[in-house]
mmCIF file of C-alpha atoms in Angstrom:
data_model
loop_
_atom_site.group_PDB
_atom_site.id
_atom_site.type_symbol
_atom_site.label_atom_id
_atom_site.label_comp_id
_atom_site.label_asym_id
_atom_site.label_seq_id
_atom_site.Cartn_x
_atom_site.Cartn_y
_atom_site.Cartn_z
ATOM 1 C CA GLY A 30 32.625 -133.347 -23.732
ATOM 2 C CA ALA A 31 29.643 -135.427 -24.056
ATOM 3 C CA GLY A 32 27.657 -133.237 -26.326
ATOM 4 C CA VAL A 33 27.965 -130.283 -28.916
ATOM 5 C CA SER A 34 29.105 -127.229 -27.698
ATOM 6 C CA GLN A 35 28.749 -123.893 -29.003
ATOM 7 C CA SER A 36 30.395 -120.603 -28.181
ATOM 8 C CA PRO A 37 29.338 -117.836 -27.353
ATOM 9 C CA ARG A 38 26.306 -118.691 -26.118
ATOM 10 C CA TYR A 39 24.954 -114.974 -26.334
ATOM 11 C CA LYS A 40 26.871 -112.384 -28.816
ATOM 12 C CA VAL A 41 25.487 -108.482 -29.415
ATOM 13 C CA ALA A 42 26.760 -106.948 -32.235
ATOM 14 C CA LYS A 43 26.483 -103.433 -33.409
ATOM 15 C CA ARG A 44 25.028 -103.247 -37.104
ATOM 16 C CA GLY A 45 27.987 -103.489 -39.254
ATOM 17 C CA GLN A 46 30.243 -105.620 -37.318
ATOM 18 C CA ASP A 47 31.635 -108.807 -38.358
ATOM 19 C CA VAL A 48 31.173 -111.949 -35.897
ATOM 20 C CA ALA A 49 32.105 -115.561 -36.091
ATOM 21 C CA LEU A 50 30.360 -118.322 -34.202
ATOM 22 C CA ARG A 51 31.869 -121.634 -33.366
ATOM 23 C CA CYS A 52 30.788 -124.970 -32.975
ATOM 24 C CA ASP A 53 32.162 -127.967 -31.272
ATOM 25 C CA PRO A 54 30.969 -131.364 -32.604
ATOM 26 C CA ILE A 55 30.468 -134.535 -30.839
ATOM 27 C CA SER A 56 34.088 -136.071 -31.478
ATOM 28 C CA GLY A 57 33.764 -138.676 -34.404
ATOM 29 C CA HIS A 58 30.629 -136.903 -35.775
ATOM 30 C CA VAL A 59 31.084 -136.642 -39.602
ATOM 31 C CA SER A 60 28.187 -134.595 -40.451
ATOM 32 C CA LEU A 61 27.773 -131.068 -39.286
ATOM 33 C CA PHE A 62 24.851 -128.780 -39.893
ATOM 34 C CA TRP A 63 24.168 -125.278 -39.376
ATOM 35 C CA TYR A 64 20.643 -123.606 -38.999
ATOM 36 C CA GLN A 65 19.044 -120.111 -38.105
ATOM 37 C CA GLN A 66 16.147 -120.085 -35.881
ATOM 38 C CA ALA A 67 14.059 -116.748 -35.769
ATOM 39 C CA LEU A 68 11.708 -116.191 -32.814
ATOM 40 C CA GLY A 69 8.750 -118.004 -33.079
ATOM 41 C CA GLN A 70 9.931 -120.043 -35.984
ATOM 42 C CA GLY A 71 11.227 -123.664 -36.939
ATOM 43 C CA PRO A 72 15.213 -123.650 -37.515
ATOM 44 C CA GLU A 73 15.937 -122.968 -41.194
ATOM 45 C CA PHE A 74 19.041 -124.918 -42.955
ATOM 46 C CA LEU A 75 22.016 -122.738 -43.611
ATOM 47 C CA THR A 76 24.892 -125.097 -44.217
ATOM 48 C CA TYR A 77 25.892 -129.181 -44.184
ATOM 49 C CA PHE A 78 29.484 -130.424 -44.115
ATOM 50 C CA GLN A 79 30.454 -133.822 -44.489
ATOM 51 C CA ASN A 80 33.806 -134.057 -42.555
ATOM 52 C CA GLU A 81 35.916 -130.870 -43.889
ATOM 53 C CA ALA A 82 34.045 -130.747 -47.176
ATOM 54 C CA GLN A 83 30.985 -128.244 -47.539
ATOM 55 C CA LEU A 84 28.528 -129.968 -49.579
ATOM 56 C CA ASP A 85 25.565 -127.980 -49.268
ATOM 57 C CA LYS A 86 25.332 -124.127 -48.626
ATOM 58 C CA SER A 87 22.296 -123.472 -50.289
ATOM 59 C CA GLY A 88 20.322 -122.168 -46.872
ATOM 60 C CA LEU A 89 22.959 -119.187 -46.613
ATOM 61 C CA PRO A 90 20.793 -115.906 -46.802
ATOM 62 C CA SER A 91 24.041 -113.710 -48.506
ATOM 63 C CA ASP A 92 27.258 -113.409 -49.176
ATOM 64 C CA ARG A 93 27.830 -112.005 -45.984
ATOM 65 C CA PHE A 94 27.465 -115.434 -44.164
ATOM 66 C CA PHE A 95 30.367 -117.866 -44.547
ATOM 67 C CA ALA A 96 31.132 -121.285 -42.737
ATOM 68 C CA GLU A 97 33.834 -123.553 -42.822
ATOM 69 C CA ARG A 98 35.347 -126.701 -41.035
ATOM 70 C CA PRO A 99 38.706 -126.676 -42.197
ATOM 71 C CA GLU A 100 40.309 -129.721 -40.279
ATOM 72 C CA GLY A 101 36.900 -131.561 -40.181
ATOM 73 C CA SER A 102 35.979 -130.776 -36.703
ATOM 74 C CA VAL A 103 35.306 -127.658 -35.367
ATOM 75 C CA SER A 104 33.142 -125.285 -37.330
ATOM 76 C CA THR A 105 32.745 -121.468 -37.560
ATOM 77 C CA LEU A 106 30.107 -119.716 -38.946
ATOM 78 C CA LYS A 107 31.213 -115.860 -40.036
ATOM 79 C CA ILE A 108 28.503 -113.201 -40.660
ATOM 80 C CA GLN A 109 29.960 -110.333 -42.006
ATOM 81 C CA ARG A 110 28.488 -106.543 -41.445
ATOM 82 C CA THR A 111 25.603 -107.878 -39.492
ATOM 83 C CA GLN A 112 22.040 -106.400 -40.162
ATOM 84 C CA GLN A 113 19.372 -106.297 -37.609
ATOM 85 C CA GLU A 114 17.431 -109.400 -39.588
ATOM 86 C CA ASP A 115 20.466 -111.793 -38.824
ATOM 87 C CA SER A 116 19.176 -111.167 -35.005
ATOM 88 C CA ALA A 117 18.253 -114.837 -34.450
ATOM 89 C CA VAL A 118 19.677 -118.192 -32.604
ATOM 90 C CA TYR A 119 22.329 -119.971 -34.607
ATOM 91 C CA LEU A 120 21.901 -123.575 -33.964
ATOM 92 C CA CYS A 121 24.755 -126.484 -34.752
ATOM 93 C CA ALA A 122 23.849 -130.049 -35.043
ATOM 94 C CA SER A 123 26.189 -132.898 -35.771
ATOM 95 C CA SER A 124 25.561 -136.778 -36.393
ATOM 96 C CA ILE A 125 27.678 -139.498 -37.226
ATOM 97 C CA ALA A 126 25.965 -139.954 -40.560
ATOM 98 C CA GLY A 127 23.449 -137.783 -42.149
ATOM 99 C CA VAL A 128 20.532 -136.103 -40.785
ATOM 100 C CA TYR A 129 18.802 -139.192 -39.172
ATOM 101 C CA GLU A 130 20.799 -138.876 -35.665
ATOM 102 C CA GLN A 131 21.419 -134.643 -35.550
ATOM 103 C CA TYR A 132 22.265 -133.799 -32.126
ATOM 104 C CA PHE A 133 21.965 -130.028 -31.527
ATOM 105 C CA GLY A 134 24.043 -127.639 -29.544
ATOM 106 C CA PRO A 135 22.517 -125.250 -27.096
ATOM 107 C CA GLY A 136 22.770 -122.602 -29.713
ATOM 108 C CA THR A 137 24.180 -119.038 -29.900
ATOM 109 C CA ARG A 138 21.660 -116.357 -29.726
ATOM 110 C CA LEU A 139 22.987 -113.109 -31.778
ATOM 111 C CA THR A 140 21.472 -109.677 -31.062
ATOM 112 C CA VAL A 141 22.195 -106.944 -33.664
ATOM 113 C CA THR A 142 21.731 -103.388 -32.486
ATOM 114 C CA GLN B 294 2.673 -121.956 -50.071
ATOM 115 C CA LYS B 295 5.526 -123.415 -47.033
ATOM 116 C CA GLU B 296 7.045 -126.227 -47.556
ATOM 117 C CA VAL B 297 6.156 -127.529 -43.935
ATOM 118 C CA GLU B 298 2.961 -126.326 -42.688
ATOM 119 C CA GLN B 299 1.965 -126.899 -39.037
ATOM 120 C CA ASN B 300 -0.603 -125.027 -36.642
ATOM 121 C CA SER B 301 1.290 -122.961 -34.307
ATOM 122 C CA GLY B 302 -1.499 -123.945 -31.427
ATOM 123 C CA PRO B 303 -1.363 -123.823 -28.659
ATOM 124 C CA LEU B 304 -3.049 -127.230 -28.376
ATOM 125 C CA SER B 305 -4.257 -127.767 -24.976
ATOM 126 C CA VAL B 306 -5.004 -131.269 -23.640
ATOM 127 C CA PRO B 307 -5.711 -132.285 -20.255
ATOM 128 C CA GLU B 308 -2.794 -134.818 -18.150
ATOM 129 C CA GLY B 309 -3.662 -138.394 -19.653
ATOM 130 C CA ALA B 310 -5.062 -137.562 -22.449
ATOM 131 C CA ILE B 311 -3.913 -138.344 -26.293
ATOM 132 C CA ALA B 312 -2.253 -135.272 -28.120
ATOM 133 C CA SER B 313 -2.300 -135.569 -31.521
ATOM 134 C CA LEU B 314 0.051 -133.319 -33.589
ATOM 135 C CA ASN B 315 -0.267 -132.725 -37.498
ATOM 136 C CA CYS B 316 1.877 -131.884 -40.306
ATOM 137 C CA THR B 317 1.388 -131.471 -44.143
ATOM 138 C CA TYR B 318 4.232 -131.133 -46.650
ATOM 139 C CA SER B 319 4.266 -129.603 -50.342
ATOM 140 C CA ASP B 320 6.978 -131.962 -52.140
ATOM 141 C CA ARG B 321 5.757 -135.110 -53.091
ATOM 142 C CA GLY B 322 9.270 -136.613 -53.219
ATOM 143 C CA SER B 323 10.014 -136.215 -49.775
ATOM 144 C CA GLN B 324 11.760 -139.113 -48.187
ATOM 145 C CA SER B 325 11.787 -139.048 -44.624
ATOM 146 C CA PHE B 326 10.107 -137.130 -42.037
ATOM 147 C CA PHE B 327 11.029 -136.315 -38.131
ATOM 148 C CA TRP B 328 9.699 -135.197 -35.223
ATOM 149 C CA TYR B 329 11.530 -132.692 -32.692
ATOM 150 C CA ARG B 330 10.438 -131.366 -29.223
ATOM 151 C CA GLN B 331 11.909 -128.371 -28.441
ATOM 152 C CA TYR B 332 11.323 -126.876 -24.951
ATOM 153 C CA SER B 333 11.262 -122.954 -24.335
ATOM 154 C CA GLY B 334 14.727 -121.612 -24.584
ATOM 155 C CA LYS B 335 16.309 -124.981 -25.412
ATOM 156 C CA SER B 336 17.443 -126.583 -28.501
ATOM 157 C CA PRO B 337 15.433 -129.230 -30.656
ATOM 158 C CA GLU B 338 15.961 -133.110 -29.712
ATOM 159 C CA LEU B 339 14.863 -135.662 -32.124
ATOM 160 C CA ILE B 340 11.847 -137.777 -30.939
ATOM 161 C CA MET B 341 11.697 -140.216 -33.885
ATOM 162 C CA PHE B 342 11.742 -140.330 -37.611
ATOM 163 C CA ILE B 343 9.262 -142.448 -40.242
ATOM 164 C CA TYR B 344 10.042 -142.902 -43.776
ATOM 165 C CA SER B 345 7.511 -145.931 -44.674
ATOM 166 C CA ASN B 346 3.528 -145.263 -44.909
ATOM 167 C CA GLY B 347 2.052 -146.412 -41.967
ATOM 168 C CA ASP B 348 2.451 -146.125 -37.991
ATOM 169 C CA LYS B 349 5.808 -146.357 -36.374
ATOM 170 C CA GLU B 350 5.653 -146.627 -32.556
ATOM 171 C CA ASP B 351 8.272 -145.833 -29.828
ATOM 172 C CA GLY B 352 7.278 -145.933 -26.123
ATOM 173 C CA ARG B 353 4.410 -143.184 -25.737
ATOM 174 C CA PHE B 354 4.796 -141.853 -28.889
ATOM 175 C CA THR B 355 3.497 -142.754 -32.436
ATOM 176 C CA ALA B 356 4.456 -141.286 -35.824
ATOM 177 C CA GLN B 357 1.720 -141.732 -38.793
ATOM 178 C CA LEU B 358 2.763 -141.031 -42.082
ATOM 179 C CA ASN B 359 0.483 -141.261 -45.183
ATOM 180 C CA LYS B 360 2.627 -140.098 -48.306
ATOM 181 C CA ALA B 361 -0.716 -139.850 -50.793
ATOM 182 C CA SER B 362 -2.346 -137.212 -48.779
ATOM 183 C CA GLN B 363 0.863 -135.446 -47.664
ATOM 184 C CA TYR B 364 0.308 -136.066 -44.063
ATOM 185 C CA VAL B 365 2.448 -136.767 -41.111
ATOM 186 C CA SER B 366 1.105 -136.800 -37.309
ATOM 187 C CA LEU B 367 2.793 -137.266 -34.091
ATOM 188 C CA LEU B 368 0.094 -139.002 -31.406
ATOM 189 C CA ILE B 369 1.303 -138.623 -27.720
ATOM 190 C CA ARG B 370 -0.502 -141.223 -25.435
ATOM 191 C CA ASP B 371 -0.610 -140.385 -21.541
ATOM 192 C CA SER B 372 0.507 -136.999 -22.017
ATOM 193 C CA GLN B 373 2.507 -135.509 -19.131
ATOM 194 C CA PRO B 374 3.048 -131.901 -18.200
ATOM 195 C CA SER B 375 6.743 -132.456 -18.972
ATOM 196 C CA ASP B 376 5.609 -133.026 -22.700
ATOM 197 C CA SER B 377 4.740 -129.372 -22.652
ATOM 198 C CA ALA B 378 6.811 -128.054 -25.227
ATOM 199 C CA THR B 379 7.150 -126.942 -29.286
ATOM 200 C CA TYR B 380 6.912 -129.969 -31.596
ATOM 201 C CA LEU B 381 8.792 -129.129 -34.746
ATOM 202 C CA CYS B 382 7.878 -131.380 -37.777
ATOM 203 C CA ALA B 383 10.709 -131.759 -40.242
ATOM 204 C CA VAL B 384 11.135 -133.129 -43.973
ATOM 205 C CA LEU B 385 13.817 -134.660 -45.663
ATOM 206 C CA SER B 386 13.390 -133.661 -49.246
ATOM 207 C CA GLY B 387 16.426 -134.812 -51.410
ATOM 208 C CA GLY B 388 19.628 -132.865 -51.794
ATOM 209 C CA TYR B 389 22.478 -133.122 -49.077
ATOM 210 C CA GLN B 390 20.691 -133.861 -45.948
ATOM 211 C CA LYS B 391 18.424 -130.983 -46.259
ATOM 212 C CA VAL B 392 15.820 -131.133 -44.077
ATOM 213 C CA THR B 393 12.778 -128.004 -43.794
ATOM 214 C CA PHE B 394 11.301 -127.731 -40.559
ATOM 215 C CA GLY B 395 7.854 -126.346 -40.038
ATOM 216 C CA ILE B 396 7.228 -123.477 -37.603
ATOM 217 C CA GLY B 397 6.220 -125.854 -34.873
ATOM 218 C CA THR B 398 3.108 -126.383 -32.843
ATOM 219 C CA LYS B 399 3.279 -125.357 -29.118
ATOM 220 C CA LEU B 400 1.401 -128.171 -27.157
ATOM 221 C CA GLN B 401 0.366 -127.549 -23.332
ATOM 222 C CA VAL B 402 -0.240 -130.387 -21.107
ATOM 223 C CA ILE B 403 -2.953 -129.174 -18.272
ATOM 224 C CA PRO B 404 -2.417 -130.943 -14.939
#
């Protein structure tokens, strides 16, 4: 595909459930970013990968959040034991190199009930 | 103090006018500055970035940076109703490609 894709587009989870969100970056894009965007707020950085290496995970809010990109392409963001405050849109972005030309995917809207 | 400050708006301008969107940041070591546009229910898209003091123009858009005042702005000339969106300011302050976004300013262009 031509752009970044994310799945699922919508996810409803009961509090305490685990969820996995997938990001397919643009082919050949080395850099991959995850952001969390709460309603009415700007995106907040979660983590950054360069190929398969997770170079910055300082934005992950707790140890319930885990991200991986084992083969340097597809990435998965996993949230364990979801809480209501995890409800947000999770955005994935990729770029050829670095933050200067990020292309965002459509996002996954997570609602925790 | 938030690292990147924006007025959430809404900012209303008539069609054809110049829209001026402003952003201040707290980290003097910030290196690069970005403006994104986000339509309601959609993901952000990059308009332009700037890293040197002064102006940078791209079509109807001009980004202005004043590092001494820790201030960055975006001017949109000849505003169109299709420019109605939320404009996000983002700042790169070091580390591994970590940008900090502001809350965004909602722009409404009135026909």
